[in-house]
C-alpha atoms as a PDB file:
ATOM      1  CA  UNK A   1     -26.061  78.179 120.138  1.00  0.00           C
ATOM      2  CA  UNK A   2     -23.994  80.785 121.440  1.00  0.00           C
ATOM      3  CA  UNK A   3     -20.682  78.560 121.569  1.00  0.00           C
ATOM      4  CA  UNK A   4     -21.310  77.563 117.861  1.00  0.00           C
ATOM      5  CA  UNK A   5     -22.153  81.015 116.246  1.00  0.00           C
ATOM      6  CA  UNK A   6     -18.853  82.072 118.557  1.00  0.00           C
ATOM      7  CA  UNK A   7     -16.878  79.096 116.648  1.00  0.00           C
ATOM      8  CA  UNK A   8     -18.236  80.141 113.490  1.00  0.00           C
ATOM      9  CA  UNK A   9     -17.563  84.084 114.333  1.00  0.00           C
ATOM     10  CA  UNK A  10     -13.252  82.964 115.044  1.00  0.00           C
ATOM     11  CA  UNK A  11     -13.408  80.808 111.677  1.00  0.00           C
ATOM     12  CA  UNK A  12     -14.325  83.884 109.596  1.00  0.00           C
ATOM     13  CA  UNK A  13     -11.587  86.074 111.784  1.00  0.00           C
ATOM     14  CA  UNK A  14      -9.019  83.343 110.576  1.00  0.00           C
ATOM     15  CA  UNK A  15     -10.202  83.327 106.868  1.00  0.00           C
ATOM     16  CA  UNK A  16     -10.032  86.845 106.906  1.00  0.00           C
ATOM     17  CA  UNK A  17      -6.795  87.140 108.065  1.00  0.00           C
ATOM     18  CA  UNK A  18      -5.734  84.833 105.668  1.00  0.00           C
ATOM     19  CA  UNK A  19      -7.092  86.600 102.455  1.00  0.00           C
ATOM     20  CA  UNK A  20      -9.618  83.778 102.240  1.00  0.00           C
ATOM     21  CA  UNK A  21     -12.872  86.117 101.443  1.00  0.00           C
ATOM     22  CA  UNK A  22     -15.494  83.930  99.757  1.00  0.00           C
ATOM     23  CA  UNK A  23     -14.580  81.270 103.224  1.00  0.00           C
ATOM     24  CA  UNK A  24     -14.893  83.985 105.417  1.00  0.00           C
ATOM     25  CA  UNK A  25     -18.120  85.409 104.474  1.00  0.00           C
ATOM     26  CA  UNK A  26     -19.510  82.014 104.248  1.00  0.00           C
ATOM     27  CA  UNK A  27     -18.502  80.874 107.375  1.00  0.00           C
ATOM     28  CA  UNK A  28     -20.152  84.495 108.641  1.00  0.00           C
ATOM     29  CA  UNK A  29     -23.411  83.134 106.923  1.00  0.00           C
ATOM     30  CA  UNK A  30     -23.354  80.265 109.442  1.00  0.00           C
ATOM     31  CA  UNK A  31     -24.134  82.539 112.424  1.00  0.00           C
ATOM     32  CA  UNK A  32     -27.677  82.497 113.867  1.00  0.00           C
ATOM     33  CA  UNK A  33     -27.842  84.813 116.332  1.00  0.00           C
ATOM     34  CA  UNK A  34     -26.683  88.330 117.640  1.00  0.00           C
ATOM     35  CA  UNK A  35     -23.135  88.149 118.949  1.00  0.00           C
ATOM     36  CA  UNK A  36     -21.601  90.577 121.537  1.00  0.00           C
ATOM     37  CA  UNK A  37     -21.518  94.163 120.770  1.00  0.00           C
ATOM     38  CA  UNK A  38     -17.815  94.016 119.911  1.00  0.00           C
ATOM     39  CA  UNK A  39     -17.797  90.930 117.843  1.00  0.00           C
ATOM     40  CA  UNK A  40     -20.953  91.954 116.368  1.00  0.00           C
ATOM     41  CA  UNK A  41     -19.568  95.103 115.188  1.00  0.00           C
ATOM     42  CA  UNK A  42     -16.469  93.074 114.005  1.00  0.00           C
ATOM     43  CA  UNK A  43     -19.060  90.833 112.163  1.00  0.00           C
ATOM     44  CA  UNK A  44     -20.060  93.886 110.113  1.00  0.00           C
ATOM     45  CA  UNK A  45     -16.537  94.502 109.340  1.00  0.00           C
ATOM     46  CA  UNK A  46     -14.993  91.050 108.343  1.00  0.00           C
ATOM     47  CA  UNK A  47     -18.429  91.691 106.166  1.00  0.00           C
ATOM     48  CA  UNK A  48     -17.755  94.727 104.322  1.00  0.00           C
ATOM     49  CA  UNK A  49     -14.180  94.063 104.339  1.00  0.00           C
ATOM     50  CA  UNK A  50     -14.501  90.902 102.090  1.00  0.00           C
ATOM     51  CA  UNK A  51     -17.060  92.470 100.085  1.00  0.00           C
ATOM     52  CA  UNK A  52     -14.681  94.998  99.086  1.00  0.00           C
ATOM     53  CA  UNK A  53     -11.974  92.444  98.528  1.00  0.00           C
ATOM     54  CA  UNK A  54     -14.230  91.123  95.709  1.00  0.00           C
ATOM     55  CA  UNK A  55     -15.266  94.842  94.254  1.00  0.00           C
ATOM     56  CA  UNK A  56     -18.719  94.411  95.147  1.00  0.00           C
ATOM     57  CA  UNK A  57     -18.820  97.900  96.539  1.00  0.00           C
ATOM     58  CA  UNK A  58     -22.425  98.602  96.450  1.00  0.00           C
ATOM     59  CA  UNK A  59     -22.815  95.511  98.617  1.00  0.00           C
ATOM     60  CA  UNK A  60     -19.890  96.904 100.973  1.00  0.00           C
ATOM     61  CA  UNK A  61     -21.722 100.454 101.184  1.00  0.00           C
ATOM     62  CA  UNK A  62     -25.114  98.977 102.226  1.00  0.00           C
ATOM     63  CA  UNK A  63     -23.337  96.727 105.251  1.00  0.00           C
ATOM     64  CA  UNK A  64     -21.057 100.001 106.104  1.00  0.00           C
ATOM     65  CA  UNK A  65     -24.299 101.792 106.525  1.00  0.00           C
ATOM     66  CA  UNK A  66     -26.266  99.168 108.337  1.00  0.00           C
ATOM     67  CA  UNK A  67     -23.046  99.495 110.815  1.00  0.00           C
ATOM     68  CA  UNK A  68     -23.203 103.321 110.823  1.00  0.00           C
ATOM     69  CA  UNK A  69     -27.145 103.405 111.282  1.00  0.00           C
ATOM     70  CA  UNK A  70     -26.506 100.610 114.136  1.00  0.00           C
ATOM     71  CA  UNK A  71     -24.956 103.462 115.851  1.00  0.00           C
ATOM     72  CA  UNK A  72     -21.448 101.543 116.571  1.00  0.00           C
ATOM     73  CA  UNK A  73     -18.789 104.109 115.276  1.00  0.00           C
ATOM     74  CA  UNK A  74     -20.766 105.632 113.055  1.00  0.00           C
ATOM     75  CA  UNK A  75     -18.763 108.236 111.454  1.00  0.00           C
ATOM     76  CA  UNK A  76     -15.352 105.616 111.161  1.00  0.00           C
ATOM     77  CA  UNK A  77     -18.191 103.381 109.559  1.00  0.00           C
ATOM     78  CA  UNK A  78     -19.731 106.381 107.257  1.00  0.00           C
ATOM     79  CA  UNK A  79     -16.054 107.106 106.264  1.00  0.00           C
ATOM     80  CA  UNK A  80     -15.767 103.873 104.672  1.00  0.00           C
ATOM     81  CA  UNK A  81     -19.041 103.943 103.416  1.00  0.00           C
ATOM     82  CA  UNK A  82     -17.840 106.721 101.311  1.00  0.00           C
ATOM     83  CA  UNK A  83     -14.974 104.902 100.063  1.00  0.00           C
ATOM     84  CA  UNK A  84     -16.930 102.079  98.783  1.00  0.00           C
ATOM     85  CA  UNK A  85     -20.218 104.750  97.428  1.00  0.00           C
ATOM     86  CA  UNK A  86     -16.938 106.095  95.650  1.00  0.00           C
ATOM     87  CA  UNK A  87     -15.366 102.812  94.114  1.00  0.00           C
ATOM     88  CA  UNK A  88     -18.944 101.236  93.416  1.00  0.00           C
ATOM     89  CA  UNK A  89     -19.028 104.782  91.128  1.00  0.00           C
ATOM     90  CA  UNK A  90     -21.942 106.351  92.812  1.00  0.00           C
ATOM     91  CA  UNK A  91     -19.377 109.429  93.509  1.00  0.00           C
ATOM     92  CA  UNK A  92     -22.143 111.943  94.648  1.00  0.00           C
ATOM     93  CA  UNK A  93     -23.147 110.052  96.831  1.00  0.00           C
ATOM     94  CA  UNK A  94     -19.552 109.212  98.312  1.00  0.00           C
ATOM     95  CA  UNK A  95     -18.589 113.075  98.604  1.00  0.00           C
ATOM     96  CA  UNK A  96     -22.197 113.684 100.018  1.00  0.00           C
ATOM     97  CA  UNK A  97     -21.391 110.950 102.760  1.00  0.00           C
ATOM     98  CA  UNK A  98     -17.639 112.436 102.874  1.00  0.00           C
ATOM     99  CA  UNK A  99     -18.740 115.659 103.569  1.00  0.00           C
ATOM    100  CA  UNK A 100     -21.193 115.013 106.462  1.00  0.00           C
ATOM    101  CA  UNK A 101     -18.438 113.143 108.017  1.00  0.00           C
ATOM    102  CA  UNK A 102     -15.774 116.281 107.006  1.00  0.00           C
ATOM    103  CA  UNK A 103     -18.506 118.828 108.895  1.00  0.00           C
ATOM    104  CA  UNK A 104     -19.377 116.144 111.929  1.00  0.00           C
ATOM    105  CA  UNK A 105     -19.197 117.199 115.397  1.00  0.00           C
ATOM    106  CA  UNK A 106     -16.575 115.308 117.105  1.00  0.00           C
ATOM    107  CA  UNK A 107     -16.439 114.606 120.384  1.00  0.00           C
ATOM    108  CA  UNK A 108     -13.611 112.232 120.723  1.00  0.00           C
ATOM    109  CA  UNK A 109      -9.833 112.473 119.477  1.00  0.00           C
ATOM    110  CA  UNK A 110     -11.049 108.948 116.931  1.00  0.00           C
ATOM    111  CA  UNK A 111     -13.713 111.039 115.785  1.00  0.00           C
ATOM    112  CA  UNK A 112     -11.573 114.114 115.192  1.00  0.00           C
ATOM    113  CA  UNK A 113      -9.259 111.851 113.351  1.00  0.00           C
ATOM    114  CA  UNK A 114     -11.560 110.130 111.123  1.00  0.00           C
ATOM    115  CA  UNK A 115     -13.083 113.698 110.816  1.00  0.00           C
ATOM    116  CA  UNK A 116     -10.020 115.176 109.286  1.00  0.00           C
ATOM    117  CA  UNK A 117      -9.199 112.074 107.183  1.00  0.00           C
ATOM    118  CA  UNK A 118     -12.822 112.831 105.757  1.00  0.00           C
ATOM    119  CA  UNK A 119     -11.360 116.452 104.344  1.00  0.00           C
ATOM    120  CA  UNK A 120      -8.355 115.027 103.572  1.00  0.00           C
ATOM    121  CA  UNK A 121      -9.439 112.744 100.768  1.00  0.00           C
ATOM    122  CA  UNK A 122     -11.750 115.447  99.677  1.00  0.00           C
ATOM    123  CA  UNK A 123      -8.975 117.796  99.488  1.00  0.00           C
ATOM    124  CA  UNK A 124      -6.877 115.663  97.527  1.00  0.00           C
ATOM    125  CA  UNK A 125      -9.770 114.547  95.301  1.00  0.00           C
ATOM    126  CA  UNK A 126     -10.030 118.122  94.593  1.00  0.00           C
ATOM    127  CA  UNK A 127      -5.999 118.571  93.985  1.00  0.00           C
ATOM    128  CA  UNK A 128      -6.588 115.714  91.531  1.00  0.00           C
ATOM    129  CA  UNK A 129      -9.085 117.568  89.718  1.00  0.00           C
ATOM    130  CA  UNK A 130      -7.559 121.086  89.777  1.00  0.00           C
ATOM    131  CA  UNK A 131     -10.831 122.178  91.849  1.00  0.00           C
ATOM    132  CA  UNK A 132      -8.728 124.507  94.135  1.00  0.00           C
ATOM    133  CA  UNK A 133     -10.990 126.541  96.144  1.00  0.00           C
ATOM    134  CA  UNK A 134     -12.681 123.518  97.162  1.00  0.00           C
ATOM    135  CA  UNK A 135      -9.356 121.955  97.989  1.00  0.00           C
ATOM    136  CA  UNK A 136      -8.370 124.426 100.340  1.00  0.00           C
ATOM    137  CA  UNK A 137     -11.693 124.586 102.064  1.00  0.00           C
ATOM    138  CA  UNK A 138     -11.471 120.962 102.969  1.00  0.00           C
ATOM    139  CA  UNK A 139      -7.708 121.232 104.140  1.00  0.00           C
ATOM    140  CA  UNK A 140      -8.601 124.771 106.002  1.00  0.00           C
ATOM    141  CA  UNK A 141     -11.009 122.434 107.932  1.00  0.00           C
ATOM    142  CA  UNK A 142      -7.908 120.268 109.095  1.00  0.00           C
ATOM    143  CA  UNK A 143      -6.172 121.460 112.491  1.00  0.00           C
ATOM    144  CA  UNK A 144      -2.394 122.531 111.956  1.00  0.00           C
ATOM    145  CA  UNK A 145      -1.798 118.931 114.817  1.00  0.00           C
ATOM    146  CA  UNK A 146      -2.813 115.839 113.931  1.00  0.00           C
ATOM    147  CA  UNK A 147      -2.706 112.579 111.941  1.00  0.00           C
ATOM    148  CA  UNK A 148      -3.445 114.369 108.567  1.00  0.00           C
ATOM    149  CA  UNK A 149      -1.578 117.852 109.508  1.00  0.00           C
ATOM    150  CA  UNK A 150       1.209 117.363 107.408  1.00  0.00           C
ATOM    151  CA  UNK A 151      -0.602 115.984 104.033  1.00  0.00           C
ATOM    152  CA  UNK A 152      -3.259 118.945 104.780  1.00  0.00           C
ATOM    153  CA  UNK A 153      -0.219 121.579 104.836  1.00  0.00           C
ATOM    154  CA  UNK A 154       1.540 119.749 101.894  1.00  0.00           C
ATOM    155  CA  UNK A 155      -1.366 119.772  99.601  1.00  0.00           C
ATOM    156  CA  UNK A 156      -2.123 123.087 100.870  1.00  0.00           C
ATOM    157  CA  UNK A 157       1.020 124.358  99.521  1.00  0.00           C
ATOM    158  CA  UNK A 158       0.362 122.583  96.559  1.00  0.00           C
ATOM    159  CA  UNK A 159      -2.918 124.321  96.093  1.00  0.00           C
ATOM    160  CA  UNK A 160      -1.568 127.934  96.738  1.00  0.00           C
ATOM    161  CA  UNK A 161       1.041 127.366  94.306  1.00  0.00           C
ATOM    162  CA  UNK A 162      -1.382 126.500  91.404  1.00  0.00           C
ATOM    163  CA  UNK A 163      -3.535 129.604  92.585  1.00  0.00           C
ATOM    164  CA  UNK A 164      -1.127 132.224  93.589  1.00  0.00           C
ATOM    165  CA  UNK A 165       2.318 131.112  92.622  1.00  0.00           C
ATOM    166  CA  UNK A 166       5.383 129.791  94.446  1.00  0.00           C
ATOM    167  CA  UNK A 167       5.507 132.918  97.452  1.00  0.00           C
ATOM    168  CA  UNK A 168       2.172 131.525  99.117  1.00  0.00           C
ATOM    169  CA  UNK A 169       3.329 128.143  98.411  1.00  0.00           C
ATOM    170  CA  UNK A 170       6.096 129.034 100.846  1.00  0.00           C
ATOM    171  CA  UNK A 171       4.237 129.553 104.237  1.00  0.00           C
ATOM    172  CA  UNK A 172       2.834 125.876 104.571  1.00  0.00           C
ATOM    173  CA  UNK A 173       5.802 124.123 103.159  1.00  0.00           C
ATOM    174  CA  UNK A 174       8.129 126.257 105.585  1.00  0.00           C
ATOM    175  CA  UNK A 175       5.836 125.084 108.223  1.00  0.00           C
ATOM    176  CA  UNK A 176       6.270 121.555 107.496  1.00  0.00           C
ATOM    177  CA  UNK A 177      10.035 121.682 107.957  1.00  0.00           C
ATOM    178  CA  UNK A 178      10.528 121.134 112.248  1.00  0.00           C
ATOM    179  CA  UNK A 179       8.303 118.248 111.965  1.00  0.00           C
ATOM    180  CA  UNK A 180       9.008 114.221 111.897  1.00  0.00           C
ATOM    181  CA  UNK A 181      11.991 114.351 109.137  1.00  0.00           C
ATOM    182  CA  UNK A 182      11.127 111.065 108.156  1.00  0.00           C
ATOM    183  CA  UNK A 183       7.081 111.697 107.565  1.00  0.00           C
ATOM    184  CA  UNK A 184       6.469 111.130 103.543  1.00  0.00           C
ATOM    185  CA  UNK A 185       5.043 114.885 103.400  1.00  0.00           C
ATOM    186  CA  UNK A 186       8.041 116.473 105.194  1.00  0.00           C
ATOM    187  CA  UNK A 187      10.466 114.910 102.455  1.00  0.00           C
ATOM    188  CA  UNK A 188       8.510 116.171 100.155  1.00  0.00           C
END
């Protein structure tokens, strides 16, 4: 019945919050019917997060993909799918998924934040691999104002330093000076 499914869902949530990944998954398997939309989305999230905590990244990527395909916050689910794909060792698929998120149209603030986060993730990976041109391309997609802008400016300075030298790194780093002084990117 619906009340029994609701009880199993609540138990799964509690177990998940306590870090009892296997027990949370077990409770999720007891749910027999589709839950109300918000709970159904949370059901996918709990399942995917439990799988990721257990390092079953391939299975987690599939759950994130199913959530994205269900049209419930697809950009957010695709971003998490990409991270799971990369952690599963499928870097090409993960980067392809991140790229799709990074260039997707964004109608809401949440979608813009996810798109910026995808671009920053790709940029930082490119910086780590010393792929300066790619890093710069991803960073240029991130607006100067937003949740990821400070990290993007810091990274842009590092890219400029590597490509052209200290003078070119100053502009993005100077742009950080008047920003929130407690932000780690500003501090650095």
